[in-house]
Amino acid sequence: MIGRERLRVSGTVQGVGFRPFVYRNATELSLGGFVLNDNVGVIIELEGPTEAIAELARRLVDEAPPLARVHAVTREFIRPVGEVNFSIRASEAGAPGSAPVSVDTATCVDCISEIDDPSDRRYNYAFTNCTNCGPRYTIVLGVPYDRPLTTMSAFSMCADCDREYHDPKDRRFHAQPNACPACGPRLQWHDTTCGRRAGGGPALLAAAAALRAGAVIAVKGIGGYHLAADATSEAAVAKLRQRKARDDKPFAVMVADLDRAREVATVDAVAEAALTSARRPIVLIPKLQPSAVTDGVAPGLPEIGLLLPYSPLHHLLLAVVARPLVMTSGNVSDEPIAHEDIDAFERLGALVDGFLSHDRPIHIRCDDSVARSAGGRLQLLRRSRGYAPEPLALSVPAKRQVLALGAELKSTIAVARDGFVVASHHIGDLEHLSTYRSFLQALDHLRHLYGVSPDVVAHDLHPEYLSSKLASELDLPTLAIQHHHAHVAACMVEHGRVEPVLGLAFDGLGYGPDGTMWGGEYLVADLRSFRRVAHLRPVVMPGGVAAIRQPWRMGLAWAVAAGDASGGLPVGFPETQARRAVTTLVERSDGPLTTSVGRLFDAAAALLGIRATCGYEAQAAIELEALARSVRRSDAPGFACSAVVDKSTGIAVLDPSGLLRELIRERDNGRATALLAAGFHEELGRATGSLAVELATSEGLTTVVLTGGVFQNARFAEVVEETVASAGLQVLVHGLIPPNDGGISIGQAAIAAAQ
Ligand code: ZN
Ligand code: ZN
Ligand code: FE
């Protein structure tokens, strides 16, 4: 029987080779009709035998091109018009849809083999790409995604490229960044120490020679500039640290391929899949010791952040240098990564010996994503390049259009409408003015790309966050959302959950409705509301935010809470005058109160003498975890006195002061620090999990959510998860949405959309 149907495909289906894919299949099945992009996705009309139409509908889902993410296909019968040929029609203009642009994608194997083939016209060409790979989000200026609205608009295609671009059977059909050495972007090298310049192939060779000679250079990539240095050279890495004003914070290392990765780290199946995926995040993996990579890359840490090349330029550079390279964000300390050439020369000029740059502009900066492979799972710690701006499905359609402004650190923003929420790239810590500007750019870009006119602006409850202040300036209705409720909601979005859960939101700090700093919360929550049912025992944060950078202050606060009159810190740690002053603050309870578990981990690290002050966020807790993980769980010592639960005030309070008392005593008895660190994780994890089981049972809940930055601690998460799961409860953890504040905007958007 002959029929005609109109199919609407939604999801990430534009700019990913979807139309030529439909064209090829329709032609093969001898169907008439057309395909076009519209404001929601792709529209297809098919005319011919009904079974052939059904077959094509199946292939749309089962055999879609690699970069496509098909969310839904709807089919509607319409009147046949006698069309026997199939064509690709021009895009319909209009409001943008749920997925107007795909993510930036690592160079595909077909493109790599062309780059490596001396007889190919793209041999050694650093800007090779096709419909299945290349930059997207970072080069798009607006919608619809078409070459004139990308940063490739200034390059006009040569006859060969133009032919590929217009041939539906070619891999580069409508590949908007299509280019070749004859018509496309070109490499440039500028040696800032001697002023020498080079272009094209010689530029690459000059940059590689500089790296091999120990230089620090800036390399323009997909979402911004990297600072690069020879990762095998102690001197080069030390120079980079000193110039970037970065003491201990680990650097990411790019290696040429999986075999090279195995030479420096223990790559398990999860890490391998992530490293080689087209999204190409940085993956934190246990490092081999010793290896060719110098210790200065990740001082004192058992893990190393590795990534594989994701642009042709990276492939070529790694091949010529033939050594692993540090590839760290092109910025000074924690400012936004430089992505515009003039800005990069200004900000990075003094840090580097040369620039390996090119003339394809980057419109939106996008840092590398960071994931951790631990316990057989991948967890994103920073969701950015390769993941943003991929929409996430909402399990209940948004009741209104939302703009969510996130928190303050690791800032992201998000928009929600209809059935999806989209989070931006990683913006950074909003305390810097330059980050704030970058935040405003991201806001404009995201709203524009996704055609969102917000009915409400969701923001954190903290009145002092820049994002909260901005919310009130936007002249739109606002909704303040409690920080830990947003954490729980983010995890619910990830798992498509709507029904109430018991959420454990453990993190550094978040503003509580009672004006204290929360961070160890048990919430009964759904997307509409929450109720606090338990929390960590509150202690004073002596000196307020100073206690974040100086874990020894929290060590004192908890030691006093544990009844250790001597203050509990190891002898000579830190100098006595400051210590006396802070002890006075603690005794007078002078400072904000906090229930933060992040701060409790800081305190334990300080009490064990691991670290008095932090050079980067959560350094003390990260080192405490690393020590704990050096001990097998079965070897961890038990403590006579664990954390206890006090219900005298009507809300359960988890009190670990007895555990800390034991920790101090065992330390003074000379027990090995690693054993005590492991014991602390076990005891606190078990007490945390047991309280969760008790509360979930009394509340009639069957699902427990583990969220907040503390659950990036794989050992602690494992113990809590095991305790909860062994009671027959379901445990939800984060995978693709960060458990830290990078996920807050998504949670806020979901809550605001559900009101
Ligand atoms: Zn390709
Ligand atoms: Zn060309
Ligand atoms: Fe948080």
CSV table of N, CA and C in Angstrom, one decimal, residues 300-303 372 610 619-631 674 677-678 681 713-715:
chain,number,residue,atom,x,y,z
A,300,GLY,N,52.0,14.7,45.3
A,300,GLY,CA,51.3,14.1,46.4
A,300,GLY,C,50.0,13.4,46.2
A,301,LEU,N,49.6,13.2,44.9
A,301,LEU,CA,48.4,12.6,44.6
A,301,LEU,C,48.6,11.2,43.9
A,302,PRO,N,47.7,10.2,44.2
A,302,PRO,CA,47.9,8.9,43.6
A,302,PRO,C,47.3,8.9,42.2
A,303,GLU,N,46.6,9.9,41.8
A,303,GLU,CA,45.9,9.9,40.5
A,303,GLU,C,46.5,11.0,39.6
A,372,ARG,N,36.1,11.3,36.8
A,372,ARG,CA,36.9,10.4,37.6
A,372,ARG,C,36.4,9.0,37.4
A,610,ILE,N,47.9,16.0,58.4
A,610,ILE,CA,48.1,15.9,57.0
A,610,ILE,C,48.3,17.2,56.3
A,619,GLN,N,41.9,20.5,49.1
A,619,GLN,CA,43.1,19.8,49.0
A,619,GLN,C,43.3,18.8,50.2
A,620,ALA,N,43.0,19.3,51.4
A,620,ALA,CA,43.1,18.5,52.6
A,620,ALA,C,42.3,17.3,52.6
A,621,ALA,N,41.0,17.4,52.2
A,621,ALA,CA,40.1,16.3,52.1
A,621,ALA,C,40.6,15.3,51.0
A,622,ILE,N,41.1,15.8,49.9
A,622,ILE,CA,41.5,15.0,48.8
A,622,ILE,C,42.7,14.1,49.2
A,623,GLU,N,43.6,14.8,50.0
A,623,GLU,CA,44.8,14.0,50.5
A,623,GLU,C,44.4,13.0,51.6
A,624,LEU,N,43.4,13.4,52.4
A,624,LEU,CA,42.9,12.4,53.4
A,624,LEU,C,42.4,11.2,52.7
A,625,GLU,N,41.6,11.4,51.7
A,625,GLU,CA,41.0,10.3,50.9
A,625,GLU,C,42.1,9.4,50.3
A,626,ALA,N,43.1,10.1,49.7
A,626,ALA,CA,44.2,9.4,49.0
A,626,ALA,C,44.9,8.4,50.0
A,627,LEU,N,45.1,9.0,51.2
A,627,LEU,CA,45.7,8.1,52.3
A,627,LEU,C,44.8,7.0,52.6
A,628,ALA,N,43.5,7.3,52.8
A,628,ALA,CA,42.6,6.2,53.2
A,628,ALA,C,42.6,5.1,52.1
A,629,ARG,N,42.7,5.5,50.9
A,629,ARG,CA,42.6,4.5,49.8
A,629,ARG,C,43.9,3.7,49.6
A,630,SER,N,44.9,4.1,50.3
A,630,SER,CA,46.1,3.3,50.3
A,630,SER,C,46.0,2.1,51.2
A,631,VAL,N,44.9,2.1,52.0
A,631,VAL,CA,44.7,1.0,52.9
A,631,VAL,C,43.5,0.2,52.4
A,674,ALA,N,47.7,6.7,57.7
A,674,ALA,CA,46.9,6.1,56.6
A,674,ALA,C,45.8,5.2,57.2
A,677,ALA,N,43.2,7.4,58.7
A,677,ALA,CA,42.4,8.0,57.7
A,677,ALA,C,41.4,7.0,57.2
A,678,ALA,N,41.8,5.7,57.0
A,678,ALA,CA,40.9,4.7,56.5
A,678,ALA,C,39.8,4.4,57.5
A,681,HIS,N,37.1,7.1,57.5
A,681,HIS,CA,36.2,6.9,56.3
A,681,HIS,C,35.2,5.8,56.6
A,713,ASN,N,34.3,11.9,47.0
A,713,ASN,CA,35.2,11.1,47.8
A,713,ASN,C,34.8,9.6,47.6
A,714,ALA,N,35.5,8.9,46.7
A,714,ALA,CA,35.1,7.6,46.3
A,714,ALA,C,35.0,6.6,47.4
A,715,ARG,N,36.0,6.6,48.4
A,715,ARG,CA,36.0,5.7,49.5
A,715,ARG,C,34.8,5.9,50.4
